[in-house]
Amino acid sequence: MNYNNCDFVIFGIKGDLSQRKLLPSLYKLDEKKMLHKETKIIGIGRAEWEKKKFIKIVKKSLKKFLNKKIKKNIWKKFKKRLKFCNLDVNNIKKYVTLKNIISKNKVIINYLAIPYYTYSNICKGLNKYNMNLKNSRIVLEKPLGNSLKTSRNLNKTIGKYFKEYQIFRIDHYLGKETIINLLYFRFSNSIFYKIWNKKNIDHIQITVAEKIGIEGRLKYFDKMGQMKDMVQNHLLQILSIIAMEEPKKIDSDSIRDEKVKILKSLHFIKEHEIDKKTSIGQYKTGKINNILVPSYISETSKKKNNTETFVAIKININNKKWKDIPFYLRTGKRLKKKCSKIVIVFKKNKSKIFNKYLNSHENKLTIYLEPKERIYLEFLNKVPNLNKKCKLKNSKMKFIYSKNFGKKSIPDAYEKLLLECILGDQSLFVRRDEVEQSWKWIDNIINIWKKRSKELELYSSGSWGPKLSKKIIESDGRKWF
Ligand code: BG6
């Protein structure tokens, strides 16, 4: 494998993302010999750090966030890669300092681990000193705007300085092993490939439940809410991978072409459908692991607050493959437990002899994305007996990652994504049309919520969310699994 020789430039090196994710992931890649021996890591910040001080700070954050001991020999190698560049990202003239540090002949990866309102100046600074040439890549973190309009503007600005093949938009869910596997699982197995359509599937559920609240990110979250924070990106990405047709090739454009087709086929929810198809909630106080946690509103110290921390939606896809097959999505904070899963519920079998024993939910495929990554297939089995009495019982076939591939088989999402940036493969990154199409669909719902002053239902922390989220699915004669 050609692990390109690069200068890995991190804007916002002092920030949470760099400390928690980027530095530990780069260290782990180094440990696995997946960084070129000449690759350098250049941290950018406003601090007046000498190189020595910078190295000390990096070691401190690795100690805190690596989740294992730093190995002496790896650290020796890793610290030689580190450089610090003092730069105020808004001071465009000063980018010459960075220009003097990076090497002309390497792949330059500019990782923007910094709020999106700085992106424009960073692009201008890089452009002023010709640091956006062919060998440059730019990596962007979400949120990529907070509406279709802001997202378009952002993409337009970046597009002035970088071509699409140079832009790597991160959705860290796409780096998760179990989500990457969806493509392989769906299209390499004839048993699933053949039945993955409206003829055989009754409906699909996607749940991304979080136990944590907003974890000190009030300023950001209060402006966004769960719909923009989680549905616009992570959940719509999962949905598009689950529903897309087989890509022509396993390359970035073919995969993203298929995903965007799904996003474009999503039924735009109409105003009269909004209460039937969407439910929103906000957590109130409640117990999680027997500990009483505060309500969202008390965290905001406001009297009234309309930010949703839970969303459930019923989605239809207007294409031949999925016509009339609902996809139910739900995601929320401070729920009973952390659990991300996809449940594919198959139609009832039209058996002449067993019809009277069957209801519609016997055959289920559950893909547990995280934690405890596993796949269960549920089916009916005859209960062993001697007499002729028919008794069928739901049974499960289980595949468990840790048992099949070992306990440490699942790499960290960021490790995977940083490696893909280095390799220059965009398959696991979101293309401009995908981001904008998702915003378009989300904006429509948010506008209707606003117009109709949609009511937010309070739910207890430690529960499974608002009662109305059950109604969305139960009114169709189904239930959340
Ligand atoms: C982030 C959201 O994108 O994903 C957070 O901004 C959320 O609010 C997080 O908690 C969830 O990620 P994960 O990997 O823990 O499921």
PDB file of C-alpha atoms and ligand atoms in Angstrom, residues 142 172-173 176 210 212 217 220-221 229-230 234 333 338 370, ligand 1:
ATOM      1  CA  LYS A 142     -19.473  18.833  10.294  1.00  0.00           C
ATOM      2  CA  HIS A 172     -17.551  10.073  11.132  1.00  0.00           C
ATOM      3  CA  TYR A 173     -20.335   7.459  10.940  1.00  0.00           C
ATOM      4  CA  LYS A 176     -17.444   3.015  11.435  1.00  0.00           C
ATOM      5  CA  GLU A 210     -27.507   8.083  22.855  1.00  0.00           C
ATOM      6  CA  ILE A 212     -25.211  11.113  26.864  1.00  0.00           C
ATOM      7  CA  ARG A 217     -21.678  21.747  23.874  1.00  0.00           C
ATOM      8  CA  TYR A 220     -23.425  24.624  19.454  1.00  0.00           C
ATOM      9  CA  PHE A 221     -26.289  22.242  20.155  1.00  0.00           C
ATOM     10  CA  ASP A 229     -26.951  17.473  14.560  1.00  0.00           C
ATOM     11  CA  MET A 230     -27.765  13.821  13.813  1.00  0.00           C
ATOM     12  CA  HIS A 234     -25.513  10.368  10.230  1.00  0.00           C
ATOM     13  CA  LYS A 333     -30.061  12.120  23.626  1.00  0.00           C
ATOM     14  CA  LYS A 338     -26.439   3.836  23.826  1.00  0.00           C
ATOM     15  CA  GLU A 370     -22.602   0.037  18.039  1.00  0.00           C
TER      16      GLU A 370
HETATM   17  C1  BG6 B   1     -21.783  13.876  16.565  1.00  0.00           C
HETATM   18  C2  BG6 B   1     -22.846  14.735  17.179  1.00  0.00           C
HETATM   19  O1  BG6 B   1     -21.705  14.084  15.179  1.00  0.00           O
HETATM   20  O2  BG6 B   1     -22.076  12.509  16.818  1.00  0.00           O
HETATM   21  C3  BG6 B   1     -22.985  14.465  18.657  1.00  0.00           C
HETATM   22  O3  BG6 B   1     -22.514  16.103  16.987  1.00  0.00           O
HETATM   23  C4  BG6 B   1     -23.216  12.988  18.902  1.00  0.00           C
HETATM   24  O4  BG6 B   1     -24.046  15.210  19.233  1.00  0.00           O
HETATM   25  C5  BG6 B   1     -22.151  12.167  18.198  1.00  0.00           C
HETATM   26  O5  BG6 B   1     -23.199  12.746  20.297  1.00  0.00           O
HETATM   27  C6  BG6 B   1     -22.454  10.693  18.286  1.00  0.00           C
HETATM   28  O6  BG6 B   1     -21.377   9.984  17.775  1.00  0.00           O
HETATM   29  P1  BG6 B   1     -21.095   8.486  18.214  1.00  0.00           P
HETATM   30  O7  BG6 B   1     -19.955   8.063  17.370  1.00  0.00           O
HETATM   31  O8  BG6 B   1     -20.765   8.528  19.679  1.00  0.00           O
HETATM   32  O9  BG6 B   1     -22.354   7.731  17.968  1.00  0.00           O
END
